Amino acid sequence: MSSNYISKVAIVGAGGRSGGPMAEELLKTGKHTVTAITRHDSTSPLPEGVQVAKVNYDDEATLVEALKGHDALVITMGAQAPRDSQSKLIRAAAEAGVPWVLPNEWSPDTTNKDLCKDVFIFGKAAATREEIKKLGKSSYLSVVTGFWYEWSLGISNAYGFDFADKTVTLFDEGETKMNTSTWPQVGRAVAALLSLPIQADGGKKEACLDHYRDRTVFVSSFCVSQRDMLASVLRVTGDKESDWTIKKESAVERFEAAKEGMQKGDRMAFARWMYTRVFYPDGSGEYGKTKGLANGVLNLPEEDVDEATKAAMERAKNNPYA
């Protein structure tokens, strides 16, 4: 890079749920050229204005060529992606000389050792960060967002709400708070982060990428409990609490039962297992309190939780997994 700012950004998953808003927000800044890295046979629609680079993950040369000249690589991938895809991208980024990599996290606190010990998929993030460092060619910017609010509230196995049956299952008393983010906020966070100067230019010392080099950036839309979510649902719908069936379940027991279900082949148990652990009353989900948020540095707006709840309910009416 010849300047003190990032201008060329490559995104894997630019047509996805989180990658789409990232690409759109980066383009809105007017400061970035955005390239969507897509499989050679992909037909997924992409945000208007992005450039496209077709690649073959079995041919590293195509990945390296697609990434050459870029200042940053943003990786977003679904759980169904081949396990070695991210590693291939990281190695290609190193070979292509991409100085900044934002790995595929976008999740609860992957620096929390107890959480990562209990939920192994969160623990994999540390290995990815270490791989980037060992290659020695790129620096990582790890972004923790919490679970996605619109997605999670619309799925009964996640935040415990079943809108069709007007039933909510509270974990313990439903009062454990946790940080969660909307897709638009995640997009704004990435755009704002990659719009910071690389080196401080006289502003706040934390308002530059060097401050976050090989570190984790924590952002959030809301810090809410299930009780807070229920209150939002009641405001949106005009329902009374008596219109809903409220159940309670021990978070620890729910987690252990989900783990047992997974071992027996229950595919639906996975979400219950992953989500419930964040609601343990140990602060693991409330990373804003324990680690601090970069919302202020990134000038992220305060959002209306009721508007986000409406979006989640609309998703639940159709296909919440889409």
C-alpha atoms as one frame of an Amber mdcrd trajectory, in Angstrom:
protein
   0.000   0.000   0.000   1.340   3.380  -0.960  -0.924   5.362   1.344  -1.906
   5.255   4.985  -5.298   3.796   4.138  -6.734   0.540   2.835  -8.420   0.912
  -0.535  -8.701  -2.519  -2.183 -10.672  -5.119  -0.237 -11.375  -8.716  -1.241
 -14.350 -10.468   0.359 -15.129 -14.154   0.416 -18.883 -14.563   0.819 -19.844
 -11.126  -0.513 -23.253 -12.504  -1.448 -23.899 -13.982   1.991 -25.860 -12.880
   5.040 -22.942 -11.124   6.720 -20.622 -10.634   3.745 -23.306  -8.827   1.754
 -23.739  -5.977   4.254 -19.956  -5.727   4.596 -19.524  -5.279   0.849 -22.372
  -2.780   0.654 -21.087  -0.680   3.543 -17.534  -0.679   2.202 -18.808   0.583
  -1.144 -20.892   3.280   0.573 -17.757   4.853   2.012 -16.540   5.705  -1.493
 -13.050   4.828  -0.281 -12.862   1.186  -1.276 -12.822  -1.046  -4.296 -14.450
  -4.352  -3.351 -13.722  -7.651  -5.074 -15.913 -10.686  -4.459 -13.833 -13.882
  -4.396 -16.192 -16.584  -5.671 -15.941 -20.179  -6.806 -15.654 -20.564 -10.570
 -19.072 -22.247 -10.724 -20.907 -19.909  -8.335 -24.104 -18.239  -9.499 -24.903
 -16.439  -6.235 -26.096 -12.847  -6.683 -23.674 -10.176  -5.489 -24.132  -6.584
  -4.303 -24.137  -4.057  -7.112 -20.779  -2.399  -7.584 -18.474  -5.227  -6.543
 -15.874  -6.614  -8.868 -15.704 -10.397  -9.271 -12.744 -12.777  -9.229 -13.538
 -16.429  -9.988 -11.294 -18.984  -8.279 -10.742 -22.708  -7.937  -9.980 -23.718
  -4.352  -8.127 -26.773  -5.639  -5.770 -24.546  -7.610  -3.867 -22.227  -5.270
  -2.548 -20.205  -8.194  -6.063 -18.919  -8.920  -6.450 -17.783  -5.308  -3.094
 -16.020  -5.299  -3.818 -14.290  -8.589  -7.241 -13.125  -7.398  -5.786 -11.668
  -4.196  -2.772  -9.892  -5.666  -2.872  -6.142  -5.199  -5.443  -6.204  -2.422
  -4.877  -4.456   0.886  -7.226  -6.632   2.918  -9.013  -9.968   2.736 -12.312
 -10.437   4.572 -13.424 -14.053   4.994 -17.046 -15.006   5.645 -18.045 -18.646
   5.260 -20.923 -20.845   6.263 -20.572 -23.941   8.391 -20.982 -26.089   5.289
 -17.778 -24.791   3.662 -14.952 -27.357   3.329 -12.793 -27.282   6.447  -9.582
 -26.376   4.652 -11.022 -23.500   2.599 -10.040 -20.775   5.047  -6.517 -22.135
   5.411  -6.130 -22.132   1.622  -7.229 -18.504   1.512  -4.866 -17.497   4.313
  -1.899 -19.153   2.624  -2.834 -17.571  -0.706  -3.143 -14.152   0.947   0.347
 -14.547   2.375   1.707 -15.558  -1.016  -0.064 -12.638  -2.697   1.247 -10.160
  -0.135  -2.104  -9.137   1.343  -1.169  -7.252   4.533  -4.459  -7.560   6.440
  -6.754 -10.567   6.932 -10.090 -10.587   8.741 -10.692 -14.295   9.441 -14.038
 -16.046   9.546 -15.146 -15.333  13.117 -18.162 -12.962  13.420 -19.171 -14.846
  16.557 -19.228 -14.746  20.359 -15.983 -14.115  22.230 -13.352 -16.403  20.720
 -10.797 -15.124  23.243 -12.791 -16.503  26.199 -10.936 -19.669  27.186 -13.807
 -21.285  29.091 -16.263 -20.648  26.273 -13.847 -21.980  23.662 -13.113 -25.046
  25.780 -16.795 -25.936  25.984 -17.719 -25.004  22.387 -14.916 -26.336  20.200
 -15.916 -24.435  17.061 -15.169 -21.145  18.826 -11.806 -22.522  19.884 -10.783
 -23.069  16.266 -10.462 -19.312  15.813  -7.285 -19.212  17.880  -5.619 -21.746
  15.586  -6.571 -19.660  12.566  -5.104 -16.518  14.095  -1.926 -18.415  14.930
  -1.663 -19.691  11.354  -1.801 -16.131  10.036   0.919 -15.039  12.451   3.183
 -17.999  11.675   3.088 -17.307   7.963   4.459 -13.888   8.836   3.149 -12.066
   5.777  -0.224 -10.759   6.980  -1.643  -9.285  10.160  -5.068 -10.323  11.374
  -7.999  -8.244  12.542 -10.280 -10.558  14.503 -13.830  -9.212  14.812 -16.155
 -10.500  17.543 -19.807  -9.604  16.992 -21.773 -12.036  19.121 -24.494 -14.055
  17.470 -26.515 -12.374  14.710 -29.708 -10.989  16.214 -32.103 -11.276  13.248
 -30.997 -14.839  12.595 -30.886 -16.021  16.200 -34.130 -14.548  17.472 -35.995
 -16.145  14.570 -34.862 -19.679  15.444 -36.363 -21.465  18.439 -33.220 -23.524
  19.056 -31.159 -20.346  19.375 -32.551 -17.598  21.623 -35.458 -19.784  22.710
 -38.342 -18.007  20.944 -40.988 -19.876  18.955 -43.094 -17.178  17.328 -45.531
 -19.569  15.679 -46.545 -21.027  19.035 -45.946 -17.875  21.083 -43.656 -19.807
  23.373 -40.326 -18.793  24.868 -37.951 -21.016  26.802 -35.953 -18.966  29.279
 -32.557 -20.280  30.260 -32.514 -20.144  34.055 -34.527 -16.963  34.767 -33.849
 -15.396  31.366 -31.905 -12.550  32.928 -28.367 -13.315  31.719 -27.239 -10.559
  29.386 -25.175 -11.100  26.272 -23.910  -9.052  23.353 -25.465  -9.589  19.951
 -25.235  -7.766  16.614 -27.438  -7.140  13.595 -26.125  -7.792  10.085 -26.182
  -4.072   9.169 -24.115  -3.265  12.264 -21.568  -5.941  11.383 -21.310  -4.441
   7.904 -20.840  -0.937   9.295 -18.218  -2.178  11.743 -16.102  -3.766   9.013
 -16.393  -0.722   6.752 -15.466   1.637   9.585 -12.578  -0.547  10.731 -11.077
  -0.784   7.253 -11.534   2.970   6.797  -9.264   3.788   9.746  -5.772   5.057
   8.963  -3.146   2.351   9.239  -0.902   4.486  11.420  -2.185   7.101  13.832
  -2.495  10.498  12.177  -2.894  12.673  15.230  -6.261  11.393  16.445  -6.951
   8.952  19.239  -4.242   6.303  19.462  -6.852   3.529  19.158  -8.308   5.070
  16.002  -5.858   3.325  13.674  -5.343  -0.195  12.373  -1.931  -0.512  13.987
  -3.679  -0.395  17.355  -5.714  -3.474  16.400  -2.949  -5.349  14.563  -3.100
  -9.047  15.535  -5.797  -8.261  18.082  -9.523  -8.789  18.521 -12.024  -6.004
  17.889 -15.260  -6.270  19.869 -18.448  -4.727  18.484 -22.130  -5.103  19.297
 -25.633  -3.875  18.576 -27.290  -4.722  21.868 -26.489  -6.151  25.274 -29.728
  -7.912  26.147 -31.193 -10.765  28.119 -33.988 -13.065  27.005 -36.282 -11.012
  29.229 -35.228  -7.903  27.306 -35.938  -9.683  24.024 -39.359 -10.756  25.259
 -40.152  -7.174  26.257 -39.217  -6.081  22.730 -41.402  -8.780  21.197 -44.347
  -7.656  23.312 -43.857  -4.035  22.240 -43.667  -5.020  18.581 -46.683  -7.319
  18.640 -48.827  -5.515  21.187 -49.174  -8.838  23.014 -49.407  -9.167  26.753
 -47.010 -11.479  28.547 -50.024 -13.625  29.444 -50.510 -14.293  25.717 -47.244
 -16.222  25.718 -46.270 -19.554  27.198 -43.112 -19.045  29.215 -40.995 -22.049
  30.077 -37.790 -22.215  32.072 -34.843 -24.529  31.728 -31.470 -24.668  33.461
 -28.817 -23.387  31.070 -26.303 -25.968  32.254 -28.765 -28.836  31.958 -29.902
 -27.660  28.510 -26.292 -27.485  27.341 -25.443 -30.955  28.631 -28.620 -32.446
  27.169 -27.830 -30.880  23.789 -24.306 -32.297  23.926 -25.746 -35.748  24.579
 -28.216 -35.282  21.746 -25.411 -34.416  19.333 -23.571 -37.579  20.311 -26.722
 -39.538  19.451 -26.990 -37.926  16.032 -29.625 -35.263  16.751 -28.712 -32.572
  14.202 -31.030 -30.003  15.765 -29.157 -30.303  19.068 -26.144 -28.477  17.660
 -27.754 -25.026  17.778 -29.083 -25.601  21.293 -25.621 -26.673  22.425 -23.802
 -23.745  20.809 -26.202 -21.004  21.862 -26.995 -22.127  25.383 -23.373 -21.968
  26.518 -23.278 -18.215  25.876 -26.144 -17.803  28.358 -24.209 -19.304  31.250
 -24.189 -16.797  34.139 -20.398 -16.483  33.943 -20.199 -13.365  31.793 -18.934
 -15.242  28.751 -21.630 -13.763  26.532 -21.327 -10.203  27.838 -17.974  -9.402
  26.284 -18.729  -5.695  26.073 -18.509  -5.539  29.855 -15.367  -7.643  30.180
 -13.419  -6.687  27.041 -14.838  -3.308  26.019 -16.384  -2.316  22.687 -14.918
  -0.486  19.709 -18.347   0.967  18.828 -17.292   4.465  19.822 -14.007   4.463
  17.921 -15.824   3.143  14.846 -18.693   5.627  15.261 -21.272   2.869  15.112
 -24.846   4.063  15.620 -27.153   3.065  18.420 -29.844   0.832  16.978 -33.523
   0.303  17.723 -33.901  -3.162  19.192 -37.588  -3.232  18.265 -36.777  -2.689
  14.596 -34.314  -5.576  14.754 -36.948  -7.707  16.478 -39.390  -6.938  13.659
 -36.789  -8.119  11.149 -36.289 -11.346  13.090 -40.028 -11.991  13.262 -40.388
 -11.471   9.521 -37.653 -14.025   8.950 -39.414 -16.464  11.286 -42.622 -16.157
   9.248 -40.852 -17.266   6.097 -37.682 -19.372   6.279 -35.538 -18.349   9.251
 -32.641 -20.454   7.916 -32.543 -18.685   4.533
